[in-house]
PDB file of C-alpha atoms in Angstrom:
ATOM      1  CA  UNK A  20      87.103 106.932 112.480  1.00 62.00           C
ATOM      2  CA  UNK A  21      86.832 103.479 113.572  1.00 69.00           C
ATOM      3  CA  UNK A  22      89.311 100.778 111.755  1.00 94.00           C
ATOM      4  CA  UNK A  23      92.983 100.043 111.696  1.00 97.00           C
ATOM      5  CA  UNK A  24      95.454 102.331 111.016  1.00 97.00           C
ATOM      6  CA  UNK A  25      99.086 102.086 110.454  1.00 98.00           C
ATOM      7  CA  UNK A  26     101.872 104.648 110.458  1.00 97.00           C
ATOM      8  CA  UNK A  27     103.573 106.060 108.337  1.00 98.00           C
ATOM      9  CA  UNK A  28     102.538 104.706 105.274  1.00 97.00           C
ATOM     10  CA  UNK A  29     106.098 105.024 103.758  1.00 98.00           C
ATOM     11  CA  UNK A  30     109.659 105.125 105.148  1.00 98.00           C
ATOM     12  CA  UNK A  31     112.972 105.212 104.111  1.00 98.00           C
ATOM     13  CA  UNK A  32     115.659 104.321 107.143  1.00 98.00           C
ATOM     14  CA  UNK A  33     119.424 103.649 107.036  1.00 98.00           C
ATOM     15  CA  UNK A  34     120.827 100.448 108.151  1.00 98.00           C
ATOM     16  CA  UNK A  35     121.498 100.397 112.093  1.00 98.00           C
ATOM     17  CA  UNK A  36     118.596 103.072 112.722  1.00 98.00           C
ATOM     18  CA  UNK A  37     116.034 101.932 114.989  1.00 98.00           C
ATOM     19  CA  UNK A  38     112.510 102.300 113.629  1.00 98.00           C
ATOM     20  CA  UNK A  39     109.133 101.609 115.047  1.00 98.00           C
ATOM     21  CA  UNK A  40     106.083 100.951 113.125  1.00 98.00           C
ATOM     22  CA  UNK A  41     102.684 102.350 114.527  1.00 98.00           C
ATOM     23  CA  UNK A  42      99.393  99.966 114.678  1.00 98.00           C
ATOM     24  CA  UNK A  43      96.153 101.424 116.276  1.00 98.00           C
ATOM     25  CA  UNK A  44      92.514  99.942 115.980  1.00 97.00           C
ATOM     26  CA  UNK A  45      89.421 101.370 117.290  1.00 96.00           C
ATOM     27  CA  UNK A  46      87.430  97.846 117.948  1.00 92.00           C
ATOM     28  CA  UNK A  47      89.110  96.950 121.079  1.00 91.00           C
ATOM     29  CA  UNK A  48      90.263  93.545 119.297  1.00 94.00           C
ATOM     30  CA  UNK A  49      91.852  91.245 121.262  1.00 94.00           C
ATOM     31  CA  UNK A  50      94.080  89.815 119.305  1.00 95.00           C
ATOM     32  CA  UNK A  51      96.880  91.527 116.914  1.00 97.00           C
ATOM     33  CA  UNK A  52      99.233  90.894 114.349  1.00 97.00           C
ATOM     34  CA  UNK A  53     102.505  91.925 112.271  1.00 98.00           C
ATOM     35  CA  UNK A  54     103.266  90.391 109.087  1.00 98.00           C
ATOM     36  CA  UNK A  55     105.693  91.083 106.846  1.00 98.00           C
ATOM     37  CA  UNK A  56     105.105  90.614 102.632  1.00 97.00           C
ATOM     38  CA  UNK A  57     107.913  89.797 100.392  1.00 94.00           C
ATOM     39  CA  UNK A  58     107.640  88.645  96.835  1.00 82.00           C
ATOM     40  CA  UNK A  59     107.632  85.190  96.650  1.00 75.00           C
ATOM     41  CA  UNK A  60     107.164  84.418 100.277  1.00 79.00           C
ATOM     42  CA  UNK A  61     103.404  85.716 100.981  1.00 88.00           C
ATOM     43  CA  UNK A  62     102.675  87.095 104.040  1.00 95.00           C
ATOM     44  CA  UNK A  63     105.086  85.889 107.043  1.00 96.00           C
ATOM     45  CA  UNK A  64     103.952  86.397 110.872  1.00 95.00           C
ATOM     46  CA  UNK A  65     106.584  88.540 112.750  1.00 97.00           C
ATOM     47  CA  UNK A  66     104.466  88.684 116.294  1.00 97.00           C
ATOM     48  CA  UNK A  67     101.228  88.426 117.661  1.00 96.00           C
ATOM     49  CA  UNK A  68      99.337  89.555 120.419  1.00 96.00           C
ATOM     50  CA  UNK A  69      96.205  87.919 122.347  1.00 94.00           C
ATOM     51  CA  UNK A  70      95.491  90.567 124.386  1.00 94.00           C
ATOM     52  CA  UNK A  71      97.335  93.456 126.452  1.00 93.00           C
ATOM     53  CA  UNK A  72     100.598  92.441 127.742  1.00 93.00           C
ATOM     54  CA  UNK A  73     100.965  89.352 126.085  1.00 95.00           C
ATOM     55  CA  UNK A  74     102.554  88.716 122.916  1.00 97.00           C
ATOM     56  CA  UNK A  75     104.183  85.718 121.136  1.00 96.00           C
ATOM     57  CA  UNK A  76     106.771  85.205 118.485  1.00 95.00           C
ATOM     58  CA  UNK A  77     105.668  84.101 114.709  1.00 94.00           C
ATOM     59  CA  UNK A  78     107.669  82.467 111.767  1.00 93.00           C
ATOM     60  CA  UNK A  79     110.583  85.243 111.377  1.00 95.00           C
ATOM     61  CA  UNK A  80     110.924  87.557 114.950  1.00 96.00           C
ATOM     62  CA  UNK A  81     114.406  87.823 115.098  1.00 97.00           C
ATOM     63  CA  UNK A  82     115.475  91.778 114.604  1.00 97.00           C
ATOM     64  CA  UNK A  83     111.996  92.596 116.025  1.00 98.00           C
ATOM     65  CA  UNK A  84     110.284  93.725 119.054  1.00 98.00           C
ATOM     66  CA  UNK A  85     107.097  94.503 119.895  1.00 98.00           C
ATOM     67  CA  UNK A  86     104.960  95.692 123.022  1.00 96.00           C
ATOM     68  CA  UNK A  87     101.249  95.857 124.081  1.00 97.00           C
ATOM     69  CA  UNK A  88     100.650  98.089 126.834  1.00 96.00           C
ATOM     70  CA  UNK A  89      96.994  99.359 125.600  1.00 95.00           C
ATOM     71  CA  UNK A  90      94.737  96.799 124.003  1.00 96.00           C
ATOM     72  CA  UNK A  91      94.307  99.081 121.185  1.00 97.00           C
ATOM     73  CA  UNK A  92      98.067  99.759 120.216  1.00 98.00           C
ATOM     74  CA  UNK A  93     100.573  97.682 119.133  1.00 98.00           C
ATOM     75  CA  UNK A  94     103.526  98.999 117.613  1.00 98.00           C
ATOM     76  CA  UNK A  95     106.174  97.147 115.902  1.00 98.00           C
ATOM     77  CA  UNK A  96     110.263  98.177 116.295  1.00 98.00           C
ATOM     78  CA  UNK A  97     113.103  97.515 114.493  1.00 98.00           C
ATOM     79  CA  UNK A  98     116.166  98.046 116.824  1.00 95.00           C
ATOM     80  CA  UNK A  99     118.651  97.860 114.464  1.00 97.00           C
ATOM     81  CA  UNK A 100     117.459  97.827 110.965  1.00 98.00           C
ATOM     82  CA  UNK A 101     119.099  95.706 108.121  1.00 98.00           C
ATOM     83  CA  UNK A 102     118.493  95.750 104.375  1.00 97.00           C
ATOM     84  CA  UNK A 103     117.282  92.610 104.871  1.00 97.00           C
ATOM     85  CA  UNK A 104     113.737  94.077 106.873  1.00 98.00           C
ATOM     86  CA  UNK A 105     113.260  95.932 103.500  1.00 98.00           C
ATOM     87  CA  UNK A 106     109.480  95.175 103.217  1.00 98.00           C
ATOM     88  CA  UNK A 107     105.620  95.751 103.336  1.00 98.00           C
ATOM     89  CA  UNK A 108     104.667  95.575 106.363  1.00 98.00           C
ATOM     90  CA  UNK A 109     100.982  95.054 107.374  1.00 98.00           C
ATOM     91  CA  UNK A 110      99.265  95.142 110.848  1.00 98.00           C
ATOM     92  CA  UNK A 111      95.709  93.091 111.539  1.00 97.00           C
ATOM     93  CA  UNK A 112      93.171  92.882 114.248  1.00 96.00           C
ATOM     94  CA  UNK A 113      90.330  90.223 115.157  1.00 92.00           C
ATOM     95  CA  UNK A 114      88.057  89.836 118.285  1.00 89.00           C
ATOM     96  CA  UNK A 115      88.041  87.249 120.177  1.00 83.00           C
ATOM     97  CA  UNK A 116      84.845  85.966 118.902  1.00 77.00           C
ATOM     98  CA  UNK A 117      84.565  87.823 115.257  1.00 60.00           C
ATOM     99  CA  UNK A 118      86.911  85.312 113.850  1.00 78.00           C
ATOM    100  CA  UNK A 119      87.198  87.848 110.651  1.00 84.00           C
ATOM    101  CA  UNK A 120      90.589  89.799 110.927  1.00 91.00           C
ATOM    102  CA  UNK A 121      90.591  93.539 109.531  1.00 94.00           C
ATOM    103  CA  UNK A 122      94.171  94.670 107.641  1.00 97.00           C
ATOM    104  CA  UNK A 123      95.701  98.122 107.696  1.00 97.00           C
ATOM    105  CA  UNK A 124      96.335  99.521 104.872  1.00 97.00           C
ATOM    106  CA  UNK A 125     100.432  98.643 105.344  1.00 97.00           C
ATOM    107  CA  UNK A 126     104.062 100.788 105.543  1.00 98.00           C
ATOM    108  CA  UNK A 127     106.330 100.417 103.246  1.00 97.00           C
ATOM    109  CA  UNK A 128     109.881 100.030 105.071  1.00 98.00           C
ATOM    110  CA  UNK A 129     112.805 100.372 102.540  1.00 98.00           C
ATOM    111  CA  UNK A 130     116.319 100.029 104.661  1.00 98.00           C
ATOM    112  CA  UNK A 131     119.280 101.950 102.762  1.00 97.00           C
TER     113      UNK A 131
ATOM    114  CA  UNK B  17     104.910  73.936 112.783  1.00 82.00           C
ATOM    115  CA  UNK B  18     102.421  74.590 111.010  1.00 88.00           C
ATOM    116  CA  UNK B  19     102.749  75.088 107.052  1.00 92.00           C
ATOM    117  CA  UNK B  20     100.119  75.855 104.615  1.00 95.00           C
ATOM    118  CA  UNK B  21     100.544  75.426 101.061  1.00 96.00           C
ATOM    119  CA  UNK B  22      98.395  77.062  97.754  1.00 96.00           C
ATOM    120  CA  UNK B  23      98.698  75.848  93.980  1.00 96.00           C
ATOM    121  CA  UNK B  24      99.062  77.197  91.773  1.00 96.00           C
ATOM    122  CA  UNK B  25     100.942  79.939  92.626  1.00 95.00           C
ATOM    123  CA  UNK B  26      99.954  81.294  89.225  1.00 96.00           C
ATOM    124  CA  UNK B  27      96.879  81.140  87.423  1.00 95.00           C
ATOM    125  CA  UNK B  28      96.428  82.738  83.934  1.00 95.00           C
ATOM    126  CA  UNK B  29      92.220  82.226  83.120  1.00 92.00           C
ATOM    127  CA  UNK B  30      90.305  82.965  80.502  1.00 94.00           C
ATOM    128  CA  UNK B  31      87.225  84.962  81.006  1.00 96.00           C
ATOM    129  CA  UNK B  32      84.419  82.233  81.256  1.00 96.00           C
ATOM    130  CA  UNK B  33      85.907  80.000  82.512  1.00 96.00           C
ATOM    131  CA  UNK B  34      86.265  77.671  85.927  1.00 97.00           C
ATOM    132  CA  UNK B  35      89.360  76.633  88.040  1.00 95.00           C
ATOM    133  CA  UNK B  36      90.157  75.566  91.648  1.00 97.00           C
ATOM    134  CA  UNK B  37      92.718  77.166  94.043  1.00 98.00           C
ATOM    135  CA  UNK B  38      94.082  74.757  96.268  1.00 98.00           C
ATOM    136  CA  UNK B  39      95.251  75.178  99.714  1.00 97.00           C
ATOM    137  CA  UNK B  40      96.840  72.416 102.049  1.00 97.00           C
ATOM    138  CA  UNK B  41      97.658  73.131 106.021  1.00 96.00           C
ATOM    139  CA  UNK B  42     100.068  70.680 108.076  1.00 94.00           C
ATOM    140  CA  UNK B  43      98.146  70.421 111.315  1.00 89.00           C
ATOM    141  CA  UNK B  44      94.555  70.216 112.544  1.00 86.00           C
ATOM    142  CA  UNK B  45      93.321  73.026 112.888  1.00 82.00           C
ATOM    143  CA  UNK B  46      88.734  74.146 112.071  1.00 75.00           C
ATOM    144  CA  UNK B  47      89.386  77.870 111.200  1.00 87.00           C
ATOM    145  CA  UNK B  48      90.418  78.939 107.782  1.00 93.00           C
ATOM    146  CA  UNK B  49      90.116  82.430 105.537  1.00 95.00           C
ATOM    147  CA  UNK B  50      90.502  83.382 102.319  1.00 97.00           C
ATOM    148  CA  UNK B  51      91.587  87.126 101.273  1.00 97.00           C
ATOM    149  CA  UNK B  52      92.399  88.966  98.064  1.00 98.00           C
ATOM    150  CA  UNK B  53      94.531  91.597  97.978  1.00 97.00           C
ATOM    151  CA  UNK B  54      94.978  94.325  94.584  1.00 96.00           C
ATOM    152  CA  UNK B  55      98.292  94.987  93.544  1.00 93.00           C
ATOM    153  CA  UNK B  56      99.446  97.468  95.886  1.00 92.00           C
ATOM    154  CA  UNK B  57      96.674  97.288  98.349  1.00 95.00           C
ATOM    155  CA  UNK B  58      95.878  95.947 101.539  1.00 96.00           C
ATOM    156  CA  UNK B  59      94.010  92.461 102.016  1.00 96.00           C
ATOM    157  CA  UNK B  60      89.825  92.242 102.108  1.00 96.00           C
ATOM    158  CA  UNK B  61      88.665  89.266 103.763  1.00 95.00           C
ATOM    159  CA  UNK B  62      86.662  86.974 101.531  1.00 97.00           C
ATOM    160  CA  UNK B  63      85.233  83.668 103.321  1.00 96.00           C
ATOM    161  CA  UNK B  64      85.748  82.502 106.868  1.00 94.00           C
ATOM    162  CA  UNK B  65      85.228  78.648 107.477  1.00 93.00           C
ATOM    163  CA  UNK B  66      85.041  77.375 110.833  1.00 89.00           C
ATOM    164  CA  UNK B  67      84.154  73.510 110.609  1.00 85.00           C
ATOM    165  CA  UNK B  68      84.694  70.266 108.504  1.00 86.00           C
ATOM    166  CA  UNK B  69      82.448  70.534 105.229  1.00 88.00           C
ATOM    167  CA  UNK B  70      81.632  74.432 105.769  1.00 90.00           C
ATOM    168  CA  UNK B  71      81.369  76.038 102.327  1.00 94.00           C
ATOM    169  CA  UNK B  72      79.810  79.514 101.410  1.00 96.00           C
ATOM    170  CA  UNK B  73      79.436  81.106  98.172  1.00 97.00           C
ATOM    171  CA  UNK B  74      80.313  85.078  97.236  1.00 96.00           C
ATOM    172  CA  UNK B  75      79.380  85.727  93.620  1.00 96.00           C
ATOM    173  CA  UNK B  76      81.619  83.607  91.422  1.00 97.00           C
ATOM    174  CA  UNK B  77      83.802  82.129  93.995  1.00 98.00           C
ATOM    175  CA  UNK B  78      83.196  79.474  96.685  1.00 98.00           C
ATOM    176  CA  UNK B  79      84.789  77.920  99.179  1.00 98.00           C
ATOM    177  CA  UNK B  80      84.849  74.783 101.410  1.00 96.00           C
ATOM    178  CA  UNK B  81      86.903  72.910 103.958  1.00 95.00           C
ATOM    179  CA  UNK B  82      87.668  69.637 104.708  1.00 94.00           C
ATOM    180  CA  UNK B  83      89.127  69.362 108.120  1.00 91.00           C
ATOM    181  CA  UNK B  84      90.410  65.477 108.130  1.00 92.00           C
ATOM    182  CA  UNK B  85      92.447  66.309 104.744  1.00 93.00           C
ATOM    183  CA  UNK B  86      93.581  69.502 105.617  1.00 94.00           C
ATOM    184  CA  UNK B  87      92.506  70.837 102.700  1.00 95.00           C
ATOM    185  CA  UNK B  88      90.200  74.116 101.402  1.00 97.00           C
ATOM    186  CA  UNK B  89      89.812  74.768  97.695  1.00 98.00           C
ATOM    187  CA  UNK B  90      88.404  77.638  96.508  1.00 98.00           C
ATOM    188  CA  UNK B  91      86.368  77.311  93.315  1.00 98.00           C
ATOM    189  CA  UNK B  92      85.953  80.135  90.776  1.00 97.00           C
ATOM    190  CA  UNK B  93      82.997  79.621  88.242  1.00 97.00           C
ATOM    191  CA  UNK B  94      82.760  81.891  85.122  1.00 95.00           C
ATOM    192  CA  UNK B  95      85.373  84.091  85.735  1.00 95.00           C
ATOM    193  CA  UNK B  96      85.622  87.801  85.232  1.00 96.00           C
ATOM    194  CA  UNK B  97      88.185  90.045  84.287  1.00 95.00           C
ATOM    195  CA  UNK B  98      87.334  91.807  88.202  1.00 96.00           C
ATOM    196  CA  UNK B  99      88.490  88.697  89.637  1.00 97.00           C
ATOM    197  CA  UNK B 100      92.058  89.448  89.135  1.00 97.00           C
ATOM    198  CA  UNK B 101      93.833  89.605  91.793  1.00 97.00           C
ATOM    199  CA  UNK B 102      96.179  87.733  94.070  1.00 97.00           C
ATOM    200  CA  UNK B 103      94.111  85.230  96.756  1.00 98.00           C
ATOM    201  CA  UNK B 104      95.719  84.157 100.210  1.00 97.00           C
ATOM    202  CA  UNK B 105      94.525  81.505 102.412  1.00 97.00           C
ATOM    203  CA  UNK B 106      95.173  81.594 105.901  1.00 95.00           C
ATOM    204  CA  UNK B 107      95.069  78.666 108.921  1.00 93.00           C
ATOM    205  CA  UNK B 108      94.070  79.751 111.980  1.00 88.00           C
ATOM    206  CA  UNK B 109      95.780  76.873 114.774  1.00 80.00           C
ATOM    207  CA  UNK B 110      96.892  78.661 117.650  1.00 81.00           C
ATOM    208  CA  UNK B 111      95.099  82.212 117.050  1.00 81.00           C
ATOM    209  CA  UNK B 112      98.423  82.676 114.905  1.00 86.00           C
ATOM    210  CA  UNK B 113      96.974  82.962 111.706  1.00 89.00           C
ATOM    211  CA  UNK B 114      99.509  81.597 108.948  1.00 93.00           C
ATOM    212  CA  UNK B 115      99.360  82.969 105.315  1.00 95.00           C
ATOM    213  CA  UNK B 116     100.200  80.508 101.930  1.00 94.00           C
ATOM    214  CA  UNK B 117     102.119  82.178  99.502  1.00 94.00           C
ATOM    215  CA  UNK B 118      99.210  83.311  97.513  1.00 96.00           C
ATOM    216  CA  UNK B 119      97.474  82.591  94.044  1.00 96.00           C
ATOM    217  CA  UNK B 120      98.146  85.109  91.753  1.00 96.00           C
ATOM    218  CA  UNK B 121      95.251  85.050  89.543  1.00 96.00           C
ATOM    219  CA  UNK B 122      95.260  86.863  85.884  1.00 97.00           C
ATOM    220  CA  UNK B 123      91.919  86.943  84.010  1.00 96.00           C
ATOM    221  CA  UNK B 124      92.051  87.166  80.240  1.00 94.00           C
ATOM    222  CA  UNK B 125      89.428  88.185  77.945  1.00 86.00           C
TER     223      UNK B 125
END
């Protein structure tokens, strides 16, 4: 099915785990995006990506790392997670042209 | 760095009636969205605007840019109970895409 898709949907880690957060779109989108949404804070960039093999830090990228190796992945890790990272997490996609950017439907990170 | 900034962060409307959603940006930038997101949902894109004056119209809510003061409002005429929701703008500056903290909108009867 064409779209974005993120995996899993929910998960519960323990503090000091590492974790990685799966982003996939079928659209061949050049550019990508992690956010994270907090109460009170609205969505924050983590990382972004303008194309395969290039990505750039966002507002809060510390504790995060991220990699693009196929234009149509781009997974999200947590090396060492912290309550702190506790969060919604939500992956998007846009062409380079289509200025529109499509959300996934988010994972839901809770750090015990 | 660029900061973007919505008021109020939220708005408790009665059916019927109009209201404004305001959203201020720190730095030039001529590409700006607007989503809603449901409570527990993901985020549906709502209006793109990509140059000084652009406005377009969805319904019961409009919105329009003005480049030079940074600012895009997003107008809400008649509202409905449907329109509850939590709104986000976004700037777009360096293809980086930065969210405000969102309008949480409550529609009353």
């Amino acid at each position: 099915d064409a779209g974005i898709t993120q995996s899993p949907r929910y998960k519960i880690t323990e503090t000091g785990r590492q974790v990685t957060l799966m982003c996939h779109q079928t659209w061949s989108h050049s550019y990508m995006f992690w956010y994270r949404q907090d109460l009170g804070h609205g969505l924050r960039l983590i990382y972004y990506s303008a194309a395969a093999d290039i990505t750039d830090k966002g507002e809060v990228p510390d504790g995060y790392v991220v990699s693009r190796s196929k234009t149509e992945n781009f997974p999200l890790t947590l090396e060492s997670a912290t309550r702190s990272q506790t969060s919604v997490y939500f992956c998007a996609s846009r062409g380079a042209r289509i200025t529109e950017a499509f959300f996934g439907q988010g994972t839901r990170l809770t750090v015990v | 760095e660029l900061k973007v900034e919505q008021n109020p962060l939220f708005l408790s409307m009665q059916e019927g009636k109009n209201y404004t959603i305001y959203c201020n940006y720190s730095t030039t930038s001529d590409r700006l969205y607007w989503y809603r997101q449901d409570p527990g949902k993901s985020l549906e894109s709502l209006f793109v605007l990509l140059s000084n004056g652009a406005v377009k119209q969805e319904g019961r809510l409009m919105a329009s840019l003005d480049t030079k003061a940074r600012l895009s409002t997003l107008h809400i005429t008649a509202a409905v109970h449907d329109l509850s929701a939590t709104y986000f703008c976004a700037v777009d500056a360096s293809n980086d895409m930065r969210f405000g903290a969102g309008t949480r909108l409550t529609v009353k009867p």
